[in-house]
Each structure stands twice: as structure tokens, then as C-alpha cells.
Short mmCIF file of C-alpha atoms in Angstrom, two decimals:
data_model
loop_
_atom_site.label_atom_id
_atom_site.label_comp_id
_atom_site.label_asym_id
_atom_site.label_seq_id
_atom_site.Cartn_x
_atom_site.Cartn_y
_atom_site.Cartn_z
CA MET A 1 -7.19 -37.47 68.13
CA LYS A 2 -5.76 -40.38 66.20
CA ARG A 3 -2.09 -40.27 65.21
CA TYR A 4 0.63 -38.08 66.97
CA THR A 5 1.07 -37.91 70.96
CA THR A 6 3.12 -34.94 71.17
CA PHE A 7 0.47 -32.82 68.86
CA LEU A 8 -2.51 -34.10 71.04
CA LEU A 9 -1.01 -33.32 74.17
CA LEU A 10 0.16 -29.94 73.47
CA LEU A 11 -3.40 -29.23 71.76
CA CYS A 12 -5.41 -30.87 74.70
CA MET A 13 -3.72 -27.99 76.85
CA LEU A 14 -3.41 -25.16 74.33
CA LEU A 15 -6.63 -24.89 72.28
CA ALA A 16 -9.79 -24.88 74.27
CA SER A 17 -10.56 -21.28 73.92
CA CYS A 18 -9.98 -19.31 70.81
CA GLY A 19 -10.27 -15.44 70.62
CA GLY A 20 -11.72 -13.54 73.76
CA SER A 21 -10.47 -10.64 75.36
CA ASP A 22 -8.25 -12.90 77.75
CA ALA A 23 -6.33 -14.69 74.60
CA PRO A 24 -2.45 -13.68 74.62
CA ALA A 25 -1.68 -10.20 72.94
CA ASP A 26 0.62 -11.52 70.65
CA ASN A 27 2.76 -14.66 69.48
CA THR A 28 5.93 -14.38 71.32
CA THR A 29 5.42 -16.79 73.84
CA THR A 30 7.81 -19.92 74.54
CA ALA A 31 6.12 -23.14 73.34
CA PRO A 32 6.08 -26.07 75.52
CA GLU A 33 8.93 -28.73 75.73
CA THR A 34 8.11 -32.31 74.71
CA THR A 35 10.05 -35.41 75.55
CA ALA A 36 8.35 -37.57 72.63
CA ASP A 37 10.48 -38.89 69.93
CA LEU A 38 11.16 -35.95 67.51
CA TYR A 39 11.75 -38.15 64.52
CA PRO A 40 9.13 -41.11 64.21
CA ASP A 41 10.06 -42.00 60.90
CA ASP A 42 11.89 -45.03 59.55
CA LEU A 43 15.33 -43.64 58.61
CA PRO A 44 18.44 -45.17 59.39
CA ASP A 45 19.68 -44.16 62.85
CA ASP A 46 23.18 -43.98 61.27
CA LEU A 47 22.67 -41.86 58.46
CA ASP A 48 25.44 -39.24 57.93
CA PHE A 49 26.05 -37.19 54.87
CA GLY A 50 29.31 -35.75 55.81
CA GLY A 51 28.31 -32.12 55.85
CA GLU A 52 26.98 -32.07 52.09
CA THR A 53 24.21 -29.15 51.25
CA VAL A 54 20.78 -29.95 50.05
CA THR A 55 19.31 -27.21 48.23
CA PHE A 56 15.60 -26.14 48.01
CA LEU A 57 14.27 -23.36 45.53
CA TYR A 58 11.33 -21.62 47.27
CA ARG A 59 9.21 -18.70 46.24
CA GLN A 60 10.68 -15.70 48.13
CA GLU A 61 7.36 -13.98 49.03
CA ILE A 62 6.28 -16.78 51.28
CA LEU A 63 9.39 -18.39 52.30
CA ASP A 64 8.80 -18.39 55.95
CA GLU A 65 6.52 -20.96 55.71
CA PHE A 66 9.20 -23.25 54.92
CA TYR A 67 12.65 -21.97 56.06
CA VAL A 68 14.07 -19.11 58.55
CA ASP A 69 17.60 -18.64 59.05
CA SER A 70 17.60 -17.22 62.66
CA GLN A 71 15.50 -17.11 65.94
CA ASN A 72 13.20 -13.82 66.53
CA GLY A 73 11.17 -14.68 69.49
CA ASP A 74 8.06 -15.55 67.31
CA ILE A 75 7.06 -19.27 68.53
CA VAL A 76 6.36 -20.34 64.99
CA ASN A 77 9.57 -19.16 63.47
CA ASP A 78 11.58 -20.49 66.33
CA ALA A 79 10.01 -23.87 66.25
CA LEU A 80 10.68 -23.76 62.60
CA TYR A 81 14.50 -22.99 62.78
CA ASP A 82 14.62 -25.39 65.87
CA SER A 83 13.24 -28.22 63.47
CA LEU A 84 15.59 -27.08 60.78
CA ARG A 85 18.70 -27.32 62.82
CA ALA A 86 17.77 -30.64 64.31
CA VAL A 87 17.33 -32.13 60.99
CA GLU A 88 20.70 -30.56 59.98
CA GLU A 89 22.52 -32.07 63.30
CA ARG A 90 20.93 -35.32 62.87
CA LEU A 91 21.91 -36.20 59.09
CA ASN A 92 25.04 -34.10 59.23
CA ILE A 93 23.84 -31.85 56.17
CA ASN A 94 23.12 -28.17 55.58
CA ILE A 95 19.78 -27.15 54.31
CA GLU A 96 19.95 -24.15 51.68
CA ALA A 97 17.04 -22.35 50.74
CA ILE A 98 17.22 -20.22 47.64
CA PRO A 99 14.51 -17.78 47.39
CA ARG A 100 13.27 -16.60 44.09
CA GLU A 101 10.19 -14.17 43.58
CA GLY A 102 7.41 -16.48 42.24
CA HIS A 103 4.38 -16.31 44.16
CA LEU A 104 2.49 -13.22 42.73
CA THR A 105 0.43 -13.37 39.32
CA ASN A 106 3.27 -11.10 37.50
CA VAL A 107 6.19 -13.55 38.27
CA ARG A 108 4.68 -16.94 38.34
CA ASP A 109 5.74 -17.65 34.49
CA GLU A 110 9.09 -16.26 35.13
CA TYR A 111 9.47 -18.54 38.29
CA MET A 112 8.25 -21.53 36.39
CA ASN A 113 10.21 -20.78 33.14
CA HIS A 114 13.25 -20.58 35.24
CA ILE A 115 13.01 -24.09 36.76
CA THR A 116 12.63 -25.90 33.27
CA SER A 117 15.61 -23.66 31.77
CA THR A 118 17.69 -24.82 34.96
CA VAL A 119 16.83 -28.43 34.32
CA MET A 120 16.98 -28.48 30.68
CA ALA A 121 20.58 -27.03 31.08
CA GLY A 122 21.54 -29.89 33.19
CA ASP A 123 22.26 -27.40 36.16
CA GLY A 124 22.28 -29.70 39.39
CA THR A 125 21.72 -26.68 41.71
CA TYR A 126 18.20 -27.58 43.16
CA ASP A 127 17.61 -30.68 44.93
CA TRP A 128 14.05 -29.71 45.41
CA VAL A 129 11.90 -26.92 44.02
CA ASP A 130 8.88 -25.52 45.23
CA LEU A 131 5.84 -24.76 43.06
CA MET A 132 2.12 -23.93 43.77
CA ILE A 133 0.62 -27.57 43.75
CA GLY A 134 -1.74 -26.54 40.60
CA ASN A 135 1.41 -25.41 38.55
CA ALA A 136 3.51 -28.36 39.86
CA CYS A 137 0.87 -30.45 37.67
CA VAL A 138 1.36 -28.21 34.63
CA LYS A 139 5.25 -28.42 34.59
CA LEU A 140 5.36 -32.04 35.32
CA ARG A 141 4.34 -32.85 31.87
CA GLU A 142 7.82 -31.58 30.63
CA GLY A 143 9.66 -34.52 32.23
CA ILE A 144 11.95 -32.37 34.32
CA PHE A 145 10.80 -34.18 37.46
CA ARG A 146 11.75 -37.60 39.25
CA ASP A 147 9.19 -40.30 40.23
CA LEU A 148 9.53 -40.03 44.09
CA THR A 149 7.98 -43.31 44.43
CA GLN A 150 11.37 -44.56 43.59
CA LEU A 151 12.83 -43.05 46.45
CA ASP A 152 13.75 -45.54 49.27
CA TYR A 153 13.69 -43.09 52.28
CA LEU A 154 10.11 -41.72 51.16
CA ASP A 155 7.18 -43.16 52.97
CA PHE A 156 4.15 -41.64 51.90
CA ALA A 157 2.06 -43.33 54.27
CA LYS A 158 3.32 -41.36 57.03
CA PRO A 159 1.18 -38.63 58.47
CA TRP A 160 3.38 -35.89 57.68
CA TYR A 161 2.23 -36.32 53.98
CA LEU A 162 -1.25 -35.61 52.59
CA LYS A 163 -3.57 -38.26 52.95
CA GLU A 164 -3.48 -41.02 50.14
CA LEU A 165 -1.06 -38.94 48.32
CA THR A 166 -0.08 -42.01 45.79
CA GLU A 167 -3.79 -42.75 45.20
CA THR A 168 -5.05 -39.22 44.82
CA VAL A 169 -2.76 -37.75 42.23
CA ALA A 170 -0.33 -40.25 40.78
CA ILE A 171 -0.05 -41.14 37.01
CA ASP A 172 0.66 -44.73 36.25
CA ASP A 173 1.60 -44.99 39.99
CA LYS A 174 4.31 -42.63 39.61
CA LEU A 175 4.26 -39.60 41.83
CA TYR A 176 6.07 -36.24 40.77
CA TYR A 177 5.36 -33.88 43.54
CA ALA A 178 4.70 -34.15 47.28
CA SER A 179 3.17 -32.10 49.49
CA GLY A 180 2.81 -32.19 53.77
CA ASP A 181 4.41 -30.68 56.67
CA VAL A 182 7.93 -30.12 55.16
CA SER A 183 6.15 -26.79 54.57
CA ILE A 184 3.11 -25.54 56.50
CA GLY A 185 1.82 -23.70 53.40
CA TYR A 186 -0.90 -26.11 52.65
CA LEU A 187 -2.29 -25.76 56.40
CA LYS A 188 -2.14 -22.12 56.36
CA ASN A 189 -4.41 -22.00 53.31
CA SER A 190 -6.63 -24.87 54.49
CA PHE A 191 -10.34 -24.22 54.21
CA CYS A 192 -12.15 -24.30 57.31
CA LEU A 193 -15.19 -22.29 59.29
CA TYR A 194 -14.37 -20.28 62.27
CA PHE A 195 -17.95 -19.43 64.36
CA ASN A 196 -18.61 -16.89 67.07
CA LYS A 197 -18.97 -18.56 70.42
CA ARG A 198 -20.97 -16.23 72.01
CA LEU A 199 -23.69 -16.07 69.34
CA ALA A 200 -23.78 -19.58 69.29
CA GLU A 201 -24.62 -19.47 72.93
CA ASP A 202 -27.02 -16.35 72.73
CA TYR A 203 -29.11 -18.21 69.76
CA LYS A 204 -29.11 -21.27 72.08
CA LEU A 205 -27.70 -23.44 69.05
CA GLY A 206 -26.31 -26.43 71.34
CA SER A 207 -22.64 -27.58 70.67
CA LEU A 208 -21.44 -27.21 66.88
CA TYR A 209 -18.49 -29.24 67.95
CA GLU A 210 -20.99 -32.34 69.02
CA LEU A 211 -22.72 -31.94 65.43
CA VAL A 212 -19.34 -32.51 63.82
CA ASP A 213 -18.55 -35.23 66.08
CA GLU A 214 -21.36 -37.26 65.82
CA GLY A 215 -21.38 -36.95 61.88
CA LYS A 216 -23.99 -34.65 61.54
CA TRP A 217 -22.21 -31.52 60.13
CA THR A 218 -23.77 -31.42 56.55
CA VAL A 219 -24.56 -28.79 54.21
CA ASP A 220 -28.29 -28.85 55.23
CA LYS A 221 -27.38 -28.63 58.81
CA VAL A 222 -25.13 -25.60 57.93
CA ALA A 223 -28.22 -24.11 56.24
CA GLU A 224 -30.21 -24.56 59.30
CA ILE A 225 -28.00 -23.16 61.79
CA ALA A 226 -27.77 -20.05 59.55
CA ALA A 227 -31.29 -19.56 59.43
CA ALA A 228 -31.52 -20.09 63.28
CA GLY A 229 -28.62 -17.73 64.21
CA SER A 230 -29.47 -14.77 62.12
CA GLN A 231 -31.58 -11.67 62.35
CA ASP A 232 -32.55 -9.32 59.16
CA LEU A 233 -32.07 -6.09 61.23
CA ASP A 234 -32.68 -3.62 58.47
CA GLY A 235 -35.92 -5.47 57.58
CA ASN A 236 -35.65 -5.43 53.91
CA GLY A 237 -35.85 -9.11 53.47
CA ARG A 238 -32.21 -9.19 51.78
CA TRP A 239 -29.38 -10.87 53.83
CA SER A 240 -26.39 -8.15 53.77
CA LEU A 241 -23.48 -7.19 56.34
CA ASP A 242 -26.17 -4.59 57.74
CA ASP A 243 -27.65 -7.70 59.22
CA SER A 244 -26.74 -10.14 61.96
CA VAL A 245 -25.85 -12.94 59.44
CA GLY A 246 -25.73 -16.80 60.28
CA PHE A 247 -23.31 -17.81 57.56
CA VAL A 248 -21.16 -15.94 55.25
CA ILE A 249 -18.86 -17.10 52.58
CA HIS A 250 -15.96 -14.59 52.90
CA ASP A 251 -14.26 -15.36 49.45
CA TYR A 252 -15.48 -16.66 46.22
CA THR A 253 -12.56 -19.04 46.27
CA HIS A 254 -13.75 -20.69 49.46
CA LYS A 255 -16.44 -22.14 47.32
CA TYR A 256 -13.70 -24.59 46.03
CA GLY A 257 -13.41 -26.12 49.66
CA PHE A 258 -16.85 -27.55 49.44
CA MET A 259 -15.39 -29.32 46.47
CA GLY A 260 -13.31 -31.53 48.92
CA SER A 261 -15.77 -31.57 51.87
CA THR A 262 -18.52 -32.92 49.77
CA GLN A 263 -16.38 -35.43 47.88
CA ILE A 264 -17.60 -34.52 44.43
CA LYS A 265 -16.13 -36.52 41.85
CA PHE A 266 -14.43 -35.00 38.74
CA PHE A 267 -11.90 -38.18 37.87
CA GLU A 268 -11.65 -41.58 38.94
CA GLN A 269 -9.09 -44.32 37.68
CA ASN A 270 -10.48 -47.54 35.50
CA ASP A 271 -9.31 -50.93 35.81
CA THR A 272 -6.14 -50.33 33.89
CA GLY A 273 -5.23 -47.39 36.29
CA ASP A 274 -6.01 -44.59 33.71
CA TRP A 275 -7.72 -41.42 34.82
CA GLU A 276 -11.11 -40.71 33.34
CA TYR A 277 -13.31 -37.90 33.71
CA VAL A 278 -16.51 -39.09 35.42
CA LEU A 279 -18.23 -35.89 36.69
CA GLY A 280 -21.92 -36.30 36.16
CA SER A 281 -23.40 -38.74 38.85
CA GLU A 282 -26.52 -38.28 40.36
CA ARG A 283 -24.53 -37.52 43.52
CA ASP A 284 -22.70 -35.03 41.82
CA ALA A 285 -25.77 -32.93 40.58
CA ASP A 286 -27.14 -33.34 44.24
CA ILE A 287 -23.95 -31.66 45.64
CA CYS A 288 -24.25 -28.80 43.26
CA GLU A 289 -28.03 -28.44 43.83
CA ALA A 290 -27.37 -28.26 47.68
CA LEU A 291 -24.85 -25.56 47.36
CA TYR A 292 -26.61 -23.59 45.06
CA ALA A 293 -29.80 -23.62 47.64
CA LEU A 294 -27.24 -22.90 50.50
CA ILE A 295 -25.34 -20.18 48.89
CA ASN A 296 -28.24 -18.62 47.11
CA GLN A 297 -31.46 -19.46 48.60
CA SER A 298 -30.99 -19.90 52.45
CA GLU A 299 -31.90 -17.89 55.26
CA GLY A 300 -29.02 -15.91 57.03
CA VAL A 301 -26.62 -16.62 54.23
CA TYR A 302 -24.40 -14.12 52.80
CA PHE A 303 -22.10 -14.50 49.84
CA TYR A 304 -19.14 -11.76 49.32
CA ASN A 305 -18.63 -12.29 45.57
CA GLY A 306 -14.98 -11.04 45.83
CA THR A 307 -11.45 -12.12 46.97
CA ASN A 308 -8.69 -10.56 48.72
CA ALA A 309 -6.30 -11.55 45.74
CA ILE A 310 -7.88 -8.76 43.49
CA PRO A 311 -6.53 -5.25 44.64
CA GLU A 312 -10.02 -3.61 44.04
CA GLN A 313 -12.14 -6.24 45.91
CA ILE A 314 -9.88 -5.99 49.03
CA GLU A 315 -11.88 -3.37 50.84
CA GLY A 316 -15.34 -5.17 50.34
CA TYR A 317 -13.23 -8.26 51.76
CA ASN A 318 -12.08 -6.44 54.61
CA LYS A 319 -15.52 -5.21 55.45
CA VAL A 320 -16.57 -9.03 55.96
CA THR A 321 -13.83 -9.40 58.14
CA ASP A 322 -14.38 -6.52 60.30
CA ARG A 323 -18.03 -7.76 60.28
CA PHE A 324 -17.01 -10.95 61.81
CA VAL A 325 -14.78 -9.42 64.31
CA GLY A 326 -17.08 -7.25 65.73
CA GLY A 327 -19.59 -10.13 66.38
CA GLY A 328 -22.25 -9.48 63.59
CA ILE A 329 -21.62 -13.16 61.91
CA LEU A 330 -21.94 -16.57 63.40
CA ILE A 331 -19.95 -18.46 60.92
CA MET A 332 -17.50 -17.76 58.10
CA THR A 333 -15.78 -19.30 55.60
CA ALA A 334 -11.96 -18.78 56.18
CA GLN A 335 -8.57 -20.03 55.39
CA MET A 336 -6.50 -21.36 58.66
CA ASP A 337 -4.17 -18.51 58.65
CA ASP A 338 -7.00 -16.02 58.58
CA ALA A 339 -6.92 -16.34 62.37
CA VAL A 340 -3.23 -15.18 62.49
CA THR A 341 -3.72 -12.43 59.81
CA GLN A 342 -7.13 -11.00 60.43
CA LEU A 343 -8.79 -12.06 63.60
CA ARG A 344 -6.08 -10.98 66.39
CA THR A 345 -8.32 -8.06 67.62
CA MET A 346 -11.27 -10.12 68.11
CA GLN A 347 -12.79 -9.94 71.48
CA ASP A 348 -15.73 -12.64 71.29
CA ALA A 349 -14.36 -16.23 71.58
CA TYR A 350 -14.35 -17.99 68.53
CA GLY A 351 -14.19 -21.59 67.26
CA VAL A 352 -13.02 -23.60 64.41
CA LEU A 353 -14.84 -26.28 62.46
CA PRO A 354 -14.60 -28.30 59.13
CA TYR A 355 -16.47 -27.58 55.95
CA PRO A 356 -19.54 -29.72 56.03
CA LYS A 357 -20.10 -33.12 54.37
CA LEU A 358 -22.90 -33.50 51.79
CA ASP A 359 -25.22 -35.41 54.15
CA GLU A 360 -24.60 -37.90 57.05
CA ALA A 361 -24.54 -40.79 54.57
CA GLN A 362 -20.91 -39.54 53.69
CA LYS A 363 -18.63 -41.36 55.69
CA GLU A 364 -16.14 -38.96 56.57
CA TYR A 365 -15.25 -35.45 56.46
CA GLN A 366 -12.68 -34.06 53.83
CA SER A 367 -10.35 -30.82 54.06
CA SER A 368 -8.67 -29.26 51.25
CA SER A 369 -6.69 -25.90 50.31
CA ARG A 370 -6.49 -23.48 47.51
CA SER A 371 -4.41 -24.96 44.70
CA THR A 372 -1.59 -22.11 45.23
CA HIS A 373 -0.32 -24.00 48.36
CA ASN A 374 3.17 -25.64 48.11
CA SER A 375 4.28 -28.66 46.63
CA PHE A 376 7.90 -30.05 46.35
CA SER A 377 9.21 -31.83 42.94
CA MET A 378 12.94 -33.32 42.57
CA PRO A 379 14.36 -32.09 39.60
CA VAL A 380 15.91 -35.03 37.35
CA THR A 381 19.46 -33.17 37.69
CA CYS A 382 19.33 -33.54 41.49
CA GLU A 383 22.95 -35.16 41.66
CA ASN A 384 22.07 -37.11 44.90
CA PRO A 385 18.53 -38.37 45.20
CA GLU A 386 18.41 -40.47 47.95
CA MET A 387 20.51 -37.65 50.21
CA ALA A 388 17.55 -35.40 49.13
CA ALA A 389 14.96 -37.72 49.88
CA ALA A 390 16.25 -38.61 53.52
CA VAL A 391 16.38 -34.91 54.22
CA TYR A 392 12.76 -34.25 53.07
CA GLU A 393 11.37 -37.21 55.00
CA ALA A 394 13.36 -35.97 58.15
CA LEU A 395 12.02 -32.61 57.60
CA GLY A 396 8.54 -33.57 57.59
CA ALA A 397 8.93 -35.69 60.66
CA SER A 398 10.33 -33.28 62.55
CA ASN A 399 7.84 -30.67 61.44
CA TYR A 400 5.16 -32.76 62.44
CA GLU A 401 6.24 -33.18 65.96
CA LYS A 402 8.04 -29.56 66.53
CA LEU A 403 6.06 -27.04 64.06
CA LEU A 404 2.58 -28.01 63.92
CA PRO A 405 1.63 -27.61 67.70
CA ALA A 406 3.45 -24.30 67.81
CA TYR A 407 1.51 -23.00 64.65
CA PHE A 408 -1.84 -24.17 65.91
CA GLU A 409 -1.30 -22.42 69.18
CA VAL A 410 -0.55 -19.15 67.69
CA ALA A 411 -3.40 -19.63 64.66
CA MET A 412 -5.80 -19.85 67.69
CA LYS A 413 -4.50 -17.59 70.00
CA ALA A 414 -5.01 -20.42 72.50
CA LYS A 415 -4.48 -20.50 76.36
CA TYR A 416 -3.92 -23.42 78.78
CA SER A 417 -6.74 -25.56 79.43
CA SER A 418 -8.04 -28.82 79.46
CA ASP A 419 -10.81 -28.85 77.25
CA ASP A 420 -9.83 -30.43 73.87
CA GLU A 421 -12.50 -29.42 71.67
CA SER A 422 -10.33 -27.26 69.24
CA ALA A 423 -8.00 -30.03 69.40
CA ARG A 424 -10.53 -32.53 67.87
CA MET A 425 -11.75 -29.99 64.83
CA PHE A 426 -8.07 -29.51 64.13
CA ASP A 427 -7.40 -33.33 64.06
CA ILE A 428 -10.17 -33.70 61.63
CA ILE A 429 -8.78 -30.69 59.17
CA HIS A 430 -5.38 -32.14 59.33
CA ASP A 431 -5.97 -35.86 59.18
CA SER A 432 -8.76 -35.52 56.53
CA PHE A 433 -6.87 -33.38 54.31
CA LYS A 434 -6.80 -34.97 50.64
CA LEU A 435 -5.91 -33.88 47.33
CA ASP A 436 -8.37 -33.87 44.49
CA PHE A 437 -6.82 -34.84 41.03
CA GLY A 438 -9.44 -32.69 39.25
CA TYR A 439 -8.89 -29.57 41.40
CA MET A 440 -5.23 -30.16 41.30
CA PHE A 441 -4.84 -30.66 37.49
CA ASN A 442 -7.28 -27.89 36.51
CA ASN A 443 -4.72 -25.73 35.23
CA ALA A 444 -3.46 -28.62 33.22
CA LEU A 445 -6.68 -30.16 31.85
CA SER A 446 -8.70 -27.32 30.46
CA ASP A 447 -10.66 -26.45 33.73
CA PRO A 448 -12.58 -29.92 34.51
CA THR A 449 -13.96 -28.15 37.64
CA ARG A 450 -15.71 -25.64 35.71
CA PRO A 451 -19.23 -27.33 35.74
CA TYR A 452 -19.42 -27.20 39.40
CA TRP A 453 -18.16 -23.59 39.65
CA VAL A 454 -20.79 -22.64 37.22
CA ALA A 455 -23.64 -24.38 38.92
CA LEU A 456 -23.25 -22.97 42.23
CA ASN A 457 -23.55 -19.53 40.26
CA THR A 458 -26.40 -20.35 37.96
CA GLU A 459 -29.31 -22.60 38.97
CA GLY A 460 -29.86 -25.72 36.89
CA SER A 461 -26.91 -25.41 34.58
CA PHE A 462 -24.73 -28.21 35.90
CA ALA A 463 -25.84 -30.64 32.80
CA SER A 464 -25.57 -28.54 29.99
CA THR A 465 -22.45 -26.71 31.23
CA LEU A 466 -20.99 -30.47 31.65
CA ALA A 467 -22.08 -31.49 28.29
CA SER A 468 -20.45 -28.59 26.72
CA LYS A 469 -17.00 -29.21 28.93
CA LYS A 470 -16.92 -32.69 28.58
CA PRO A 471 -15.25 -33.34 25.14
CA VAL A 472 -12.68 -30.51 25.97
CA VAL A 473 -11.74 -31.97 29.05
CA GLU A 474 -11.33 -35.44 27.71
CA GLU A 475 -9.01 -34.19 24.98
CA ALA A 476 -7.00 -32.19 27.05
CA LEU A 477 -6.30 -35.36 29.38
CA ALA A 478 -5.61 -37.57 26.37
CA LYS A 479 -3.01 -35.01 25.18
CA PHE A 480 -1.27 -34.41 28.89
CA MET A 481 -1.33 -38.30 28.92
CA GLU A 482 0.70 -38.54 25.75
CA ASP A 483 2.93 -35.85 26.88
CA VAL A 484 3.75 -37.80 30.40
CA GLU A 485 4.47 -40.98 28.57
CA ALA A 486 6.64 -39.09 25.84
CA ASN A 487 8.98 -37.04 28.58
CA CYS A 488 8.44 -38.52 32.00
CA GLU A 489 10.46 -41.30 33.54
#
């Protein structure tokens, strides 16, 4: 528990027991108050913008992860409302959110084109624009966004920004988008594992939390636990939802979570600071081999080759959810917000774990999220960049202190207790969240993660897929950098 006092004090009280029949029935309770400093940022105390308005464009379908205009008794909604209003009062500004459809597949292109056309027309309506982070990487080459490192009020070393943001996705030391606690979209989509505490006790597996704390939560350990915590109930020798399953990959997109957790390396910067496609080391091959074995060859493991993002696959996805809720799965891959949207009726107590490391030699855990989560970019047409930057910094600090504890309380349906095991796990997931250049720029650079993806589905395919993909990615990277140099500030 490393960084923020208020967050940890609340979590130590709130997050001991997840799920269970004695968990709160809903999320309309009042968040505990705190007397800690609400604004641990370095903004000047006397900032006053005289009632000016700072305007954010945001995807309408998910607006409430960033902005609400009233209280409604929901603990997360009201914490967000209080955070927004506190920043408005502190800086004497008005925060305006303009919603526009842009999240679903059929409206994404129109949403992105709207941003481009607005900026190209010299329209300064938007001070900040929200984009799926993978699409921000696509749009930045057009030269329509400011370099955020040039804005004095933004401090990317603060804990309300994603870890090592300027080191992981900057181009020529310039940063054209930011992500963190200004919107909790990244957190809702964070990859994690949920596990059934009763089953862990029944199978006498010991403390899974201790494995994490001791650095022993690895891919091989997950396979070992899955085998020990499963039963082939129908006796047919194949693992399915008719069995008591040890480990389930709930959605095929959840395999992306292992890219971050095992720290596979797609790109790195050379001595001159240029990004190079470096996938193909012995360790990268070992990662793919280990994950293929976990997913396809391990006892007690079931992979649902579908997603809830495709309508015809939702029924199968929901069957997996129901099996976990009903107590038939020990460990299941998930995204953080699944606890809110899918696990409300679960009677068994459940806990949360980070995705595993490759092995014990890997120094630290690393968490990540789907590339559909939020990022913010500042259009070059923003008329008062420093004011917009100050508001952004203040929102991040305020949400970090006020919103995150409320979200975690609801996400895990926690009750008051002195047990801080869940707090430690959330601390790891939040604090180790890091973007990966290859995954973030996947759409912009002709799918550099393809060899990893194929290798997890087809045994022994890593080298051949990489050999065919490497020149394509390198050509796309060269063209992308040419566009950035020609168009971006």
C-alpha cells in the first residue's frame, strides 16, 4: 500500500470480504468522509479562472465514467459529482461535457471524423476530446493534438496518471494523449482475476493472496492451482462448463491481459530515442509457449472463444458468468467492472487477484486494460491550453482522492472490516497499470501484436508469423513516424 493515504485507509475498512450473502444489496450507501488533503497536486493555491468554461467532448454511451450533472444516491455517481463540483469551486471554472455517440462500432468513424473536421475548421469548441486510447494513436498522426509535455500544470509523475506514461507511449519525447483517474474508464476495463474463496478453501489451496505478495503468482502457478482446484464431473476427459473448472478465460479479448502481465516486448526505444519493433526474443517465445500451454493443454482450464462485444456470442459469455456466480469456477479472467455488472447476485465470497507474471524472475506485476478505454487529447485549437491543463490536473487529483475509494467499495460489494487483503490486490492492480506501445498503437501500425495472438491459438506458430509480419510492421512504423514529423507540433 504505497501511495495514497485516504485510498488505503478506506480500503482497509471496506475491502476485506468480496461477495457473499451478507454483502450490501445495492450501491446506494454513503461513502465515508475523509479529512485528508483533497488536492495533493502542485497547482498554485491562488489559481482563479474567473468563471471561464472548460469543455470536454466525450462518448455519450459511457459519459458517466467521466461526468454526471446531478446526484442520484448512487455512491459512485455522487462521488464523481462531488469531485467535479469541488474542482469547479476551487478553480472558479465551469466544466462542460458535450456528449456524442462514438463508442459502438457503427459510430466510431463518424465520431473520430467529427474531431478532425472540427479542428481542421479552426473551431475551438473543445478543450479536451475523449477517444478510445487505441484510436487516439491513430488520430495523432494528423497533427490535430497538442504536445502535452509542454503544458506546465500537467505532472505525469503523479499517481493519478498511468504509470510511466511519458516513457511508454511518447514519440520523440512528445505526448499527444493522457490517461488516468480523470476518467475511471481505464480502471473499469482493467484486466483482473476473480476467484471463489469458498472453493479455494474447499480445495485447501492456501492463500492465493500470499502467493501474490511473495511474488509467486506466475503463469505456471495458475496452471498448478487450476489442476488442483478442478473436477472432471462428467468424466469425459475434456474441460467444459459441465465440470468444476479451475481456471476460465471468460472472453477471448482477455488474452490481451497476459501481454502486459508477462511483459512481452513488442517495441523499445533505441539509443536515439526512436521506436523499433523488437518482438522475437527468447523470452517472448517462452511467454507465448507458456500461455499456449496454460490455455490449451492444462488440466482444469476452459477457454471461452467468444466475447460479449458480439451479439451472437453474448449467450455463451453469460453462461460462463452464470457458472462462476453459481460456484462452478475457481478463478475467472475478468475486467474490473464485471463485479458491478455481472457478480451482484453471487452468494459465495469472491476475491480479486492481478494477472500472473511469467515467472518468479520477473520483478514486478503489471496490469493493463483493453485498448477501448479512455484517453484525452487537447486539440491544437484549444484557446487557453494552460487553463485546460490546470483543470485536467485538478480533476485527476480530486478523482484520485474522492472517486477511486467509492468505486472500489461498490465494485467489490465490500463491507466494513479491518482485513486489507483486497486493498493490497487493488493497490497492485492500480499502481502497476502501464500502457504498452505495441498494444496501444496496434491499430495504427498494422497489428504488431499479431504474432502473439496467433501463437496463443496455434502451437509453434510464433516464429513463422513474426517473420511474415515484421516487414509489414516496420514499413507501417516508418510511414507513421514520417506523418508525425510532418504534421505534429
